[in-house]
mmCIF file of C-alpha atoms and ligand atoms in Angstrom:
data_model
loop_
_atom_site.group_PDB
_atom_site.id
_atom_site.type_symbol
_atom_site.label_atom_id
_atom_site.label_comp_id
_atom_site.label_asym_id
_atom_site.label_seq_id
_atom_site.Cartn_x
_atom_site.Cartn_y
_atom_site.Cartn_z
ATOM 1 C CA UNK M 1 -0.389 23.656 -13.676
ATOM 2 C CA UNK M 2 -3.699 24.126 -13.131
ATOM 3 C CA UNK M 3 -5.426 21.857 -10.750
ATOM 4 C CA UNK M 4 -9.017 21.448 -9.246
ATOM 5 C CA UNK M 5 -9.678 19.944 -5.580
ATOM 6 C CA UNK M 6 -13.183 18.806 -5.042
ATOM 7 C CA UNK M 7 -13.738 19.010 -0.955
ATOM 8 C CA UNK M 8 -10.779 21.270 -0.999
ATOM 9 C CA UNK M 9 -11.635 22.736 1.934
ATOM 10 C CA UNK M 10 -11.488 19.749 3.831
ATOM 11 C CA UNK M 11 -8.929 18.783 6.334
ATOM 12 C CA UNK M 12 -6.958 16.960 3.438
ATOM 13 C CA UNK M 13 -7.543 18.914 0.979
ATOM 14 C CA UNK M 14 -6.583 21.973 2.623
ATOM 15 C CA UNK M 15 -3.289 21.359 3.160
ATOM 16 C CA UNK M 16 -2.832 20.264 -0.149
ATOM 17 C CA UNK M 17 -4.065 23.013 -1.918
ATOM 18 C CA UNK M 18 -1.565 25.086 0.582
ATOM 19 C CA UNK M 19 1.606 22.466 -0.845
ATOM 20 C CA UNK M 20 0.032 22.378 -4.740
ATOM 21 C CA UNK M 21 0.005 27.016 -4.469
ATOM 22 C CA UNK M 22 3.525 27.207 -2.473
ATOM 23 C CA UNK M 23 5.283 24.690 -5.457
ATOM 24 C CA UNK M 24 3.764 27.144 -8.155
ATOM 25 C CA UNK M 25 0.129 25.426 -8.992
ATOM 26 C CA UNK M 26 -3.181 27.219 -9.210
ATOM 27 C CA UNK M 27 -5.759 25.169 -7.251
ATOM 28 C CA UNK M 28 -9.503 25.970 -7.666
ATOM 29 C CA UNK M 29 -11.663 24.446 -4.537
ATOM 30 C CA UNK M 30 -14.831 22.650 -5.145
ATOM 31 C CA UNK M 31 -16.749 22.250 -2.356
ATOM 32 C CA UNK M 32 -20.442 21.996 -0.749
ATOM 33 C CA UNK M 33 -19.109 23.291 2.712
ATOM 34 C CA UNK M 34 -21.271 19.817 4.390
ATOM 35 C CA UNK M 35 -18.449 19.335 6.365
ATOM 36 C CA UNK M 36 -16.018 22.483 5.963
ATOM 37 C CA UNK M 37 -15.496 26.076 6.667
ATOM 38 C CA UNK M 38 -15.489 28.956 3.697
ATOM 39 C CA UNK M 39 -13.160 30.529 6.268
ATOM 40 C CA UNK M 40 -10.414 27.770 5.765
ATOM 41 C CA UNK M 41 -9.870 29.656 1.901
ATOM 42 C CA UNK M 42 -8.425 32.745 4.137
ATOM 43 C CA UNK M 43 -6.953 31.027 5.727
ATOM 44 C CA UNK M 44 -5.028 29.046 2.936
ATOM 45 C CA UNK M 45 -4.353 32.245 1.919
ATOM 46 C CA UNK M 46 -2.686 33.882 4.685
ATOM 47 C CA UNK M 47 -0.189 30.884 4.222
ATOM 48 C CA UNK M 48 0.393 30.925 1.038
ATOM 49 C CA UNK M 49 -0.550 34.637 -0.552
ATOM 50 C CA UNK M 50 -2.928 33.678 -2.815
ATOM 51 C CA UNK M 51 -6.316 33.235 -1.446
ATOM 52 C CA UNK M 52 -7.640 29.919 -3.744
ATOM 53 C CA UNK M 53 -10.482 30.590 -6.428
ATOM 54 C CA UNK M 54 -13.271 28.880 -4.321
ATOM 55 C CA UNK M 55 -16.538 26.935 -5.999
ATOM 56 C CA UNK M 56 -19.343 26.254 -3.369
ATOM 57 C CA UNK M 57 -20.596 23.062 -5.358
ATOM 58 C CA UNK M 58 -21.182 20.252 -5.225
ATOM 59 C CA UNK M 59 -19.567 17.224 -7.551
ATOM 60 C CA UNK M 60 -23.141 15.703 -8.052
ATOM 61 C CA UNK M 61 -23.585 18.921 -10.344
ATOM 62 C CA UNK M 62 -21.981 17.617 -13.413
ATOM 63 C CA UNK M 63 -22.924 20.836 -15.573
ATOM 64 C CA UNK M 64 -21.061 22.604 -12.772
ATOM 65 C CA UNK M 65 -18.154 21.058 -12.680
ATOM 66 C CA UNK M 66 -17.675 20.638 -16.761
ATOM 67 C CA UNK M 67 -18.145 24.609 -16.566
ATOM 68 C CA UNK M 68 -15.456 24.794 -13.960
ATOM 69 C CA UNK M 69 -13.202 22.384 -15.768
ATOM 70 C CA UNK M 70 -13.594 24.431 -18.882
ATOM 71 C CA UNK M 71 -13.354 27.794 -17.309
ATOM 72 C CA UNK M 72 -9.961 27.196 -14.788
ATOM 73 C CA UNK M 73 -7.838 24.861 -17.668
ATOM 74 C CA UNK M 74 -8.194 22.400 -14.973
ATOM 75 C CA UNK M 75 -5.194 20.246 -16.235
ATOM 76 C CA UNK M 76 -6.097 17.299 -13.484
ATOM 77 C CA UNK M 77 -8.244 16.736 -10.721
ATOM 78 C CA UNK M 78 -7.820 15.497 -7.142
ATOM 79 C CA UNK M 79 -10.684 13.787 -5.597
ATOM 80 C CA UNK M 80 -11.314 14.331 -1.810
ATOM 81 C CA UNK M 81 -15.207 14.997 -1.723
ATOM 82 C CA UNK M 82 -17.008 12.484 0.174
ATOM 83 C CA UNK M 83 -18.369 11.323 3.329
ATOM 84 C CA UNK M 84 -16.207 9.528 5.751
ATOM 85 C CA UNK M 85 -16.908 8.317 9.206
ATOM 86 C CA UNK M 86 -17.731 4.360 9.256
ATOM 87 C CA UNK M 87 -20.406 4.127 11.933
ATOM 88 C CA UNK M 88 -22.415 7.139 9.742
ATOM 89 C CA UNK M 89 -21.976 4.735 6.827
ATOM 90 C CA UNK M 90 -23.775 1.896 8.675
ATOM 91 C CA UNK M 91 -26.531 4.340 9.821
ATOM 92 C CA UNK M 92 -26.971 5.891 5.970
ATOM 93 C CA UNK M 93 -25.523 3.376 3.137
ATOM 94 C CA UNK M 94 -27.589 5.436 0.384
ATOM 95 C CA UNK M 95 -26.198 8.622 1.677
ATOM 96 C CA UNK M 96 -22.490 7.217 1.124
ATOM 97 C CA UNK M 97 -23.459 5.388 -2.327
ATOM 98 C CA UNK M 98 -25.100 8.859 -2.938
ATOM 99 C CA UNK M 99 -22.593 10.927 -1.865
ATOM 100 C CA UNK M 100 -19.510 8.815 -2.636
ATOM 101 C CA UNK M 101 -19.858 6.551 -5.467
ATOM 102 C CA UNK M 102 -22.705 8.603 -7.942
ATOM 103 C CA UNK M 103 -20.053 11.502 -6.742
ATOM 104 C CA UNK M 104 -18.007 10.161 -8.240
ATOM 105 C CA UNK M 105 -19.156 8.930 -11.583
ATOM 106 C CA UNK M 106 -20.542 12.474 -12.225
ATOM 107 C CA UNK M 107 -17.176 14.287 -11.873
ATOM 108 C CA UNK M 108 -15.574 11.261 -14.348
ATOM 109 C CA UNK M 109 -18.187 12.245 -16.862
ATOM 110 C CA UNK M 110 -17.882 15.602 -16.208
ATOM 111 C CA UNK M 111 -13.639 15.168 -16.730
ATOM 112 C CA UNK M 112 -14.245 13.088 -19.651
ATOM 113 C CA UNK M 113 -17.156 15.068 -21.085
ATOM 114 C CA UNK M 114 -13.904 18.235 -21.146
ATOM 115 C CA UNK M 115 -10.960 15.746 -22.139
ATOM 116 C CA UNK M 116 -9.520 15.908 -18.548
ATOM 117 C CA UNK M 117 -8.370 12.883 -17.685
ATOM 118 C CA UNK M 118 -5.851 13.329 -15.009
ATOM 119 C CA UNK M 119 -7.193 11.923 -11.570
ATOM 120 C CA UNK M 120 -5.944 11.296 -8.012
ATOM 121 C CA UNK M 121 -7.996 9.852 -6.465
ATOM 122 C CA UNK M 122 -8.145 9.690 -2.496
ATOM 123 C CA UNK M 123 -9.308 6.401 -1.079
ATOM 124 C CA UNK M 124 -8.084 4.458 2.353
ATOM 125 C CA UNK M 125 -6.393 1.471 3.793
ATOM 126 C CA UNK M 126 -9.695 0.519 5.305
ATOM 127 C CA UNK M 127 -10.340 -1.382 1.927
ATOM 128 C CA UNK M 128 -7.562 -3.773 3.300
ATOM 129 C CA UNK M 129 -10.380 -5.347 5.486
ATOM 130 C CA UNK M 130 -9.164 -7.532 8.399
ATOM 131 C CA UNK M 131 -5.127 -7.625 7.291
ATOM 132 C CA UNK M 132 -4.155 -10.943 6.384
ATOM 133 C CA UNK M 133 -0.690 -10.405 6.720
ATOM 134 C CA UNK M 134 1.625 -7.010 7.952
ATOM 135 C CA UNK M 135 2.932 -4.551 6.555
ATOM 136 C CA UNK M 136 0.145 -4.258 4.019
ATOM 137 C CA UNK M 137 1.300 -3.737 0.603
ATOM 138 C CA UNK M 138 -0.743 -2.436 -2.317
ATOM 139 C CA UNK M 139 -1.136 -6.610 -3.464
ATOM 140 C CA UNK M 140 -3.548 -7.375 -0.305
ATOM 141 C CA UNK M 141 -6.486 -8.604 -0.361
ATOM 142 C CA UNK M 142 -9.206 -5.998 -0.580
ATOM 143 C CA UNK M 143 -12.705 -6.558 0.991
ATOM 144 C CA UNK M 144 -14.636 -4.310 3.296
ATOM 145 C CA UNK M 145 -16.284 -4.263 6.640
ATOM 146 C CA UNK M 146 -18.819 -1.432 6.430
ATOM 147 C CA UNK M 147 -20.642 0.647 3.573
ATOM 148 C CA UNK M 148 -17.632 3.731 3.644
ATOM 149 C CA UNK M 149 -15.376 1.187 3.170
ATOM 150 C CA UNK M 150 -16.959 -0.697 0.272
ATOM 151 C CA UNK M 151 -17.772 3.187 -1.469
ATOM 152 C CA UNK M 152 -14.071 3.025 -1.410
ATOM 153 C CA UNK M 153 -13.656 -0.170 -2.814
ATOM 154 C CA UNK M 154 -16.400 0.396 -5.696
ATOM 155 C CA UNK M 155 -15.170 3.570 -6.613
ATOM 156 C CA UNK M 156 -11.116 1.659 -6.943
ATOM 157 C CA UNK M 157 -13.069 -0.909 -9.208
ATOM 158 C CA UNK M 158 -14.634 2.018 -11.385
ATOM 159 C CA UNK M 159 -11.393 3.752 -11.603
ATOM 160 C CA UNK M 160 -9.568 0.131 -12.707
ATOM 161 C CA UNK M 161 -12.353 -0.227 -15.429
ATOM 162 C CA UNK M 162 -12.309 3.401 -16.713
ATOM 163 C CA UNK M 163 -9.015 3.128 -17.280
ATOM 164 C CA UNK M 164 -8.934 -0.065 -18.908
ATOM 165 C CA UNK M 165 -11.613 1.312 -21.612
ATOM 166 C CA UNK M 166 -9.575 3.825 -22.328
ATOM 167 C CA UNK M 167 -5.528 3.829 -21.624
ATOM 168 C CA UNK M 168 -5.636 7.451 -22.195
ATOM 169 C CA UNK M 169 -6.608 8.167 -18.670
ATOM 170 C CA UNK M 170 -3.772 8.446 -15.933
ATOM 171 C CA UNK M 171 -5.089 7.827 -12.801
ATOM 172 C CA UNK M 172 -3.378 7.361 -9.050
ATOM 173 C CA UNK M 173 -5.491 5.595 -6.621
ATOM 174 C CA UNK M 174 -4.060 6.863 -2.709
ATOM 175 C CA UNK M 175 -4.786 4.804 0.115
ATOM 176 C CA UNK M 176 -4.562 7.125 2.912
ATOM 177 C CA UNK M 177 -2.779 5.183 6.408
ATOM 178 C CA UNK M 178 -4.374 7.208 9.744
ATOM 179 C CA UNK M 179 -3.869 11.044 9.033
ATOM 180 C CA UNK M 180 -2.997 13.399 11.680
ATOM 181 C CA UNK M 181 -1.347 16.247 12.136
ATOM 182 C CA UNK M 182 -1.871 19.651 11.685
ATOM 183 C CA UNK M 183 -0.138 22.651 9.303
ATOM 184 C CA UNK M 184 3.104 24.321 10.903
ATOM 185 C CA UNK M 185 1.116 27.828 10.690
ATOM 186 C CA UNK M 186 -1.590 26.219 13.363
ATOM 187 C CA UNK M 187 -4.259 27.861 10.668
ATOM 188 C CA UNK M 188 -5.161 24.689 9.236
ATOM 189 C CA UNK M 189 -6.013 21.525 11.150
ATOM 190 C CA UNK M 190 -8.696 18.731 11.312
ATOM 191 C CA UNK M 191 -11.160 19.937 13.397
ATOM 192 C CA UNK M 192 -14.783 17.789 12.931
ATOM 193 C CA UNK M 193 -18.380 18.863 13.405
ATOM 194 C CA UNK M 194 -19.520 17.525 16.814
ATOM 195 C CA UNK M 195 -17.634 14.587 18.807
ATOM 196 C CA UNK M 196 -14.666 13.322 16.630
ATOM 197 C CA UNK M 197 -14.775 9.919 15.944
ATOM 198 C CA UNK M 198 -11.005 9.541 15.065
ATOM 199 C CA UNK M 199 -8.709 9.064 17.961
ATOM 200 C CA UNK M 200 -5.936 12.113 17.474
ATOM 201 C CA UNK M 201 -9.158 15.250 17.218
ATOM 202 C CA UNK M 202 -10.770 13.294 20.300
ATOM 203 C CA UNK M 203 -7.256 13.097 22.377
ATOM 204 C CA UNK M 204 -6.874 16.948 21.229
ATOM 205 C CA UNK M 205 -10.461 17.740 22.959
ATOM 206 C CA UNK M 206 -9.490 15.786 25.973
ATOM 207 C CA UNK M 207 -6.116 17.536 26.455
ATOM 208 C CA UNK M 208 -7.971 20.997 25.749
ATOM 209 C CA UNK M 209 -10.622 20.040 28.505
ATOM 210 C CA UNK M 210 -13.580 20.132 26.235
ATOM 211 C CA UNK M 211 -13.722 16.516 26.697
ATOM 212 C CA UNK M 212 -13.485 14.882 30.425
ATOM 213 C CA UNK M 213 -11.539 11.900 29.107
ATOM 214 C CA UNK M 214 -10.545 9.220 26.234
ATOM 215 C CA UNK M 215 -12.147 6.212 25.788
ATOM 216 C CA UNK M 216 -9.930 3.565 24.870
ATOM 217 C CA UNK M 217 -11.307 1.333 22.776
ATOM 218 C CA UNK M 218 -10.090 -2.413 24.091
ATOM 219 C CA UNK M 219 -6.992 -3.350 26.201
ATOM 220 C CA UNK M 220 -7.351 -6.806 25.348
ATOM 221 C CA UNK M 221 -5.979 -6.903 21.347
ATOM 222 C CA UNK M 222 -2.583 -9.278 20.628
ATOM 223 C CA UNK M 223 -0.634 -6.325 20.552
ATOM 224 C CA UNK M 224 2.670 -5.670 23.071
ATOM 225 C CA UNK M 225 -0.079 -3.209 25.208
ATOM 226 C CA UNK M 226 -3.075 -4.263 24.382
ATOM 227 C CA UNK M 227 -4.470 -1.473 22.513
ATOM 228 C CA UNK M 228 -4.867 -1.042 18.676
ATOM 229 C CA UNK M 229 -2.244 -0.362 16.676
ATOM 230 C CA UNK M 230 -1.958 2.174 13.368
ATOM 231 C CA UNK M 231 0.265 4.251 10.769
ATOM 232 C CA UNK M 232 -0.340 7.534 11.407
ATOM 233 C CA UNK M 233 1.041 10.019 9.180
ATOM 234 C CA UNK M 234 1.236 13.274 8.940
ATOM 235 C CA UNK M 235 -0.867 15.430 7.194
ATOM 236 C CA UNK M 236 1.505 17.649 5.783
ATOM 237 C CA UNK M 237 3.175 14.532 4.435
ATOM 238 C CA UNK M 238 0.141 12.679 2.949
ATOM 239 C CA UNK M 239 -0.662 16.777 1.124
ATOM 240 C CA UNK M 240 3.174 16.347 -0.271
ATOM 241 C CA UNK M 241 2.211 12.714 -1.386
ATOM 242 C CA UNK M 242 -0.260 13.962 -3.377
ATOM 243 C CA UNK M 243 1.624 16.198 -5.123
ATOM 244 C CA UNK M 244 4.033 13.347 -6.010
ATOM 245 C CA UNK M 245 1.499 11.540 -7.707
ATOM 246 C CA UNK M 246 0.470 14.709 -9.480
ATOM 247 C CA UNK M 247 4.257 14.876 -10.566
ATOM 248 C CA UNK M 248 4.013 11.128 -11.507
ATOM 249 C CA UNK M 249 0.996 11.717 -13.727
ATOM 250 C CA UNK M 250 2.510 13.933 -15.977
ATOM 251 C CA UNK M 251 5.190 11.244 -16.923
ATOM 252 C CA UNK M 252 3.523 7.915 -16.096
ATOM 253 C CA UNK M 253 2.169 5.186 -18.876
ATOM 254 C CA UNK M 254 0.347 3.358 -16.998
ATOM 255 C CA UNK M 255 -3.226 4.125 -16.764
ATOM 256 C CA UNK M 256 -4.565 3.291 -13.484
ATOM 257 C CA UNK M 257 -1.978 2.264 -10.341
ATOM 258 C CA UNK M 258 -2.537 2.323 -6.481
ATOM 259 C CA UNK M 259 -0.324 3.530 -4.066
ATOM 260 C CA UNK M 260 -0.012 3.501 -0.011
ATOM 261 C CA UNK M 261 0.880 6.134 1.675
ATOM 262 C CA UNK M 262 1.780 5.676 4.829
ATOM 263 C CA UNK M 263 5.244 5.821 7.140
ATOM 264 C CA UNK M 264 5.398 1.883 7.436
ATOM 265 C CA UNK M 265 5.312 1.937 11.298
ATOM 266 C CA UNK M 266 2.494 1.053 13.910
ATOM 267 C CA UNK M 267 1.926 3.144 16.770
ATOM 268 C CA UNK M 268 -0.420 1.650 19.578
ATOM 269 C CA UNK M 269 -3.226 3.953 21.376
ATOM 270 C CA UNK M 270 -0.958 3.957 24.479
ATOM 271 C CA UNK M 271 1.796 5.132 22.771
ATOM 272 C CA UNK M 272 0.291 8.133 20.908
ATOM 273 C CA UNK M 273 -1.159 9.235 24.523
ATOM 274 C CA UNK M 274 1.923 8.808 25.855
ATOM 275 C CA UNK M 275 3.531 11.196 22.867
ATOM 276 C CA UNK M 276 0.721 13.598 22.975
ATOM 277 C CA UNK M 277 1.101 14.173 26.715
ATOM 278 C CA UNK M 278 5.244 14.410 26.138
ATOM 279 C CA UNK M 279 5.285 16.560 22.922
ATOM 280 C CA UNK M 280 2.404 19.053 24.280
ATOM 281 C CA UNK M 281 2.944 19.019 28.044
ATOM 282 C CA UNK M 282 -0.734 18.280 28.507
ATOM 283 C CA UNK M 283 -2.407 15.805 30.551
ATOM 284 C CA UNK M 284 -4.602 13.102 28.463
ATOM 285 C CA UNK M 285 -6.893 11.289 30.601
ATOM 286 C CA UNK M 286 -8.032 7.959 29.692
ATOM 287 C CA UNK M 287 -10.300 4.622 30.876
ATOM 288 C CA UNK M 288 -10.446 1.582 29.123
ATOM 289 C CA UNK M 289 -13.551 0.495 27.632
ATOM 290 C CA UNK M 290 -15.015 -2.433 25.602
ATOM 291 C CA UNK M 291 -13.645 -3.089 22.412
ATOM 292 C CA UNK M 292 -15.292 -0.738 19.331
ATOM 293 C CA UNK M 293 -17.061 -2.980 16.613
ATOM 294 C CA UNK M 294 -15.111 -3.541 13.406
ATOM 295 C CA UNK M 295 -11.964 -1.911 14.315
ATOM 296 C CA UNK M 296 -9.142 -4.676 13.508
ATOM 297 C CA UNK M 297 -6.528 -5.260 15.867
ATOM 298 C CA UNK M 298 -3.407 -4.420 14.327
ATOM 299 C CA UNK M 299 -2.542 -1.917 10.923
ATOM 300 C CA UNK M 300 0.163 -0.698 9.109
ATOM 301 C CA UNK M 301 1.883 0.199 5.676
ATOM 302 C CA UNK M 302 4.262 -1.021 3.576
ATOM 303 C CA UNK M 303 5.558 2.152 1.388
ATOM 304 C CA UNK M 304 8.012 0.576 -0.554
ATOM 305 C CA UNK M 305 6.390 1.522 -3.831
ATOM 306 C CA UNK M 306 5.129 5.041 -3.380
ATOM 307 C CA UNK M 307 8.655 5.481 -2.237
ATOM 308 C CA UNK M 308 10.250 3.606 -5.407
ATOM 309 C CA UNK M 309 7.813 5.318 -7.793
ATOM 310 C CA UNK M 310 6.401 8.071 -6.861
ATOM 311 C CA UNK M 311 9.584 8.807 -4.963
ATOM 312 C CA UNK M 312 7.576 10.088 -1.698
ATOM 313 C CA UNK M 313 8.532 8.932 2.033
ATOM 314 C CA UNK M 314 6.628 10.370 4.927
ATOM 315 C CA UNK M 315 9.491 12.492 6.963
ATOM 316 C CA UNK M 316 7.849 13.530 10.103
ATOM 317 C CA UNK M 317 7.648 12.584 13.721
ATOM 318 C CA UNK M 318 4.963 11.418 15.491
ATOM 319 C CA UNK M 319 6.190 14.057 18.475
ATOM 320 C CA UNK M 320 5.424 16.632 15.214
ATOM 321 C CA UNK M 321 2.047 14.997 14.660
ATOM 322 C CA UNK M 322 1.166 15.647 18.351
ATOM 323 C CA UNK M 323 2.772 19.237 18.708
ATOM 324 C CA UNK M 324 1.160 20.487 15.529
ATOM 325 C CA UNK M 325 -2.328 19.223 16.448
ATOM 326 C CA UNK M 326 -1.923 21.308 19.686
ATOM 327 C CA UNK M 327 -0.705 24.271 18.688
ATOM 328 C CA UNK M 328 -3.633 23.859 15.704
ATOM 329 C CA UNK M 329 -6.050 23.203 18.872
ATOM 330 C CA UNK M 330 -4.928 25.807 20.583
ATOM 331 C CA UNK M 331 -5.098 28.468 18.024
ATOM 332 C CA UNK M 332 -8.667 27.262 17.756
ATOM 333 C CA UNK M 333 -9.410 28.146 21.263
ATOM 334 C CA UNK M 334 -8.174 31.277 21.300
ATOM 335 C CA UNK M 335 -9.532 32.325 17.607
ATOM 336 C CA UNK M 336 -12.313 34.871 17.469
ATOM 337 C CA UNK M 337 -15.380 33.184 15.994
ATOM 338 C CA UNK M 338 -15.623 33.873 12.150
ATOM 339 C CA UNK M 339 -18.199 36.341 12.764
ATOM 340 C CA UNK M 340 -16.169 38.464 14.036
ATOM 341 C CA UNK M 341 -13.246 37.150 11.862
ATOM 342 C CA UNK M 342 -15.494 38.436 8.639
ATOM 343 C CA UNK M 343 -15.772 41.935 10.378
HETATM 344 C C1 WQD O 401 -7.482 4.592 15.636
HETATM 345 C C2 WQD O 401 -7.260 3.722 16.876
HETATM 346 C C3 WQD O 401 -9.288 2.848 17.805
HETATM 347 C C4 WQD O 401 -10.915 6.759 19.006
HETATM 348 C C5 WQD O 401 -10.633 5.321 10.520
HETATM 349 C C6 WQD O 401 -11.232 4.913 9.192
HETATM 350 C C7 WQD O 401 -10.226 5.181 8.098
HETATM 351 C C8 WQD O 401 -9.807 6.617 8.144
HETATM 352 C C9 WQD O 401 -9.192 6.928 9.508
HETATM 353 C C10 WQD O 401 -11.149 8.026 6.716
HETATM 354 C C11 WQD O 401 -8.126 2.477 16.895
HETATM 355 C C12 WQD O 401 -8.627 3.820 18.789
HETATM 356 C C13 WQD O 401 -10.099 5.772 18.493
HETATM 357 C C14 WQD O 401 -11.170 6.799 20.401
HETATM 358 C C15 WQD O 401 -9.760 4.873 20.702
HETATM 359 N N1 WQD O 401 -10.918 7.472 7.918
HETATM 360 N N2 WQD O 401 -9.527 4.852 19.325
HETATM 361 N N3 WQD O 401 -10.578 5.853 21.200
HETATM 362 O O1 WQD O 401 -10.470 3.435 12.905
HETATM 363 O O2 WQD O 401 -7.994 3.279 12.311
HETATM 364 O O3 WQD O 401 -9.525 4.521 10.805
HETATM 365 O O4 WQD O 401 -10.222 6.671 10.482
HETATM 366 O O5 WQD O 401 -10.501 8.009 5.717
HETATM 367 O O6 WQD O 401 -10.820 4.893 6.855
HETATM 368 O O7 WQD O 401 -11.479 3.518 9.221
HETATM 369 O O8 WQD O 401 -8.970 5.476 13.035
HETATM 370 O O9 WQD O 401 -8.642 7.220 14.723
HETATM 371 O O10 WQD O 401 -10.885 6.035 14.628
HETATM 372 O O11 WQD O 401 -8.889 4.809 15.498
HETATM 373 O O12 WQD O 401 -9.253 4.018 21.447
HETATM 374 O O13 WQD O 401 -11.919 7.680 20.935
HETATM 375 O O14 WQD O 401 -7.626 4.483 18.037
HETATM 376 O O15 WQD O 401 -9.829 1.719 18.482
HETATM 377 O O16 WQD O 401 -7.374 1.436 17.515
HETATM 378 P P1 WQD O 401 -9.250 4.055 12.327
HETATM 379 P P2 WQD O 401 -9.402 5.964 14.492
#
């Protein structure tokens, strides 16, 4: 089948489009490159053979993207563009609404406008809010603490009443756990503009020196250590979980559903230094400091029903999350830089 991933270049969306090409999919990449490499496309390539047809745009172009539906087949569309990191959200709410939610409506008009209406549609457990109870399953509460997490949210609510205008549509709503992890290759991997803001790139910087040491954001949560507890999965997982729900589309009835995807157990900050240093051999040092504002103590899955329905379960270790991130790191160090890559 034919499908086309907007931010495909992304860390996600990477390693998808490398699972969708090696099960026998053609993937066309939209992207703007605000927060990816061209480069990555090689390298998605040298994984799978086929370099992916690659569209520098951006999903605010509707024109651009109905041509590109039209043109590729595009038989369904997954949905990764979109800014991401919370405290940039607080700074620049019209940015995210921009960026995120008007993103979004124009590449639903643009699929509707061509009679596509196949859609996953990547979103995140942060529209959970402060968990009410644990494991969170998919019938939680939603609410959100910061403008990245309420684009989420609006953009869920669009996608519940699109679908309810018009049963036609199929659409699978992901909520993405903590993502880590890097591709087995070590040629794709999560690798942020500037300081990372997410605790497994920072830990990776630390380990490779570039960073003098982790901050650890609070000691002091009601958690067996202390520190803050999360489902990480990996990311080769979550790319396999989306082509589940891809799978699921083509047979499903039900017009809009939401899934979790995550491995359904909590790993504190402690632990996943403690792993990283075990699994990689490298030291990780860290200091405690003050608490961060808005992260929530304590947060993890319950995949019962992407596993029931979409019959996905994440399979890897977090030891693989942790070796694959430094052999990605690593690789990184020792890569030319693209210049000299392009030569
Ligand atoms: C994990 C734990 C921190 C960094 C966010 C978004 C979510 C998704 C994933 C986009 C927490 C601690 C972290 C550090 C630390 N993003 N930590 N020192 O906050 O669970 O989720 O990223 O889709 O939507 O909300 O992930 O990796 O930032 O933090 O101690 O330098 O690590 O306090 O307990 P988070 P994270």
């Amino acid at each position: 089948m034919n499908f086309l991933l907007t931010g495909g270049l992304g860390y996600i969306g990477s390693h998808t489009a490398a699972v969708l090409q090696q099960a026998g999919h053609h993937v066309v990449l939209l992207d703007n490159l605000s927060n990816s490499r061209l480069e990555v496309a090689d390298r998605i390539g040298r994984i799978t053979g086929t370099r992916p047809v690659t569209e520098v745009g951006d999903v605010l172009d509707t024109i651009r993207v109905r041509m590109a539906l039209r043109h590729y087949r595009i038989d369904a569309v997954v949905h990764f563009a979109g800014l991401k990191a919370v405290g940039e959200s607080v700074a620049q709410p019209l940015a995210y609404y921009h960026n995120n939610v008007a993103g979004t409506v124009s590449l639903l008009q643009a699929m509707a406008a061509e009679g596509v209406r196949s859609l996953v549609f990547s979103s995140s457990a942060t529209v959970y809010g402060q968990p009410q109870y644990l494991p969170l399953d998919e019938s939680h509460p939603t609410s959100a603490t910061n403008p990245y997490g309420r684009t989420k949210l609006h953009i869920e609510q669009m996608l519940h009443d699109l679908a309810a205008s018009d049963a036609t549509w199929r659409i699978a709503i992901l909520r993405y756990f903590n993502p880590v992890g890097a591709h087995a290759s070590g040629l794709l991997g999560e690798d942020p503009n500037g300081i990372p803001n997410n605790l497994m790139p920072y830990i990776a910087r630390v380990a490779a020196g570039q960073l003098p040491h982790l901050n650890v954001w609070g000691n002091d949560y009601p958690t067996p250590d202390g520190t803050g507890i999360r489902d990480y999965l990996h990311v080769m997982d979550l790319a396999e979980g989306h082509r589940a729900a891809l799978e699921h589309l083509q047979r499903t009835t039900t017009p809009c559903d939401v899934f979790n995807l995550g491995t359904g157990r909590g790993t504190s900050v402690l632990e996943m230094v403690r792993t990283f240093e075990q699994a990689t051999g490298q030291s990780v040092p860290y200091r405690i400091a003050p608490r961060r504002p808005g992260d929530v103590a304590e947060c993890w899955a319950d995949p019962t029903k992407a596993q029931r329905v979409l019959g996905w379960r994440a399979e890897r270790s977090l030891h693989d999350m942790c070796a694959s991130t430094w052999a990605f790191t690593a690789g990184q160090r020792s890569a030319p830089a693209p210049h000299i890559l392009a030569v």
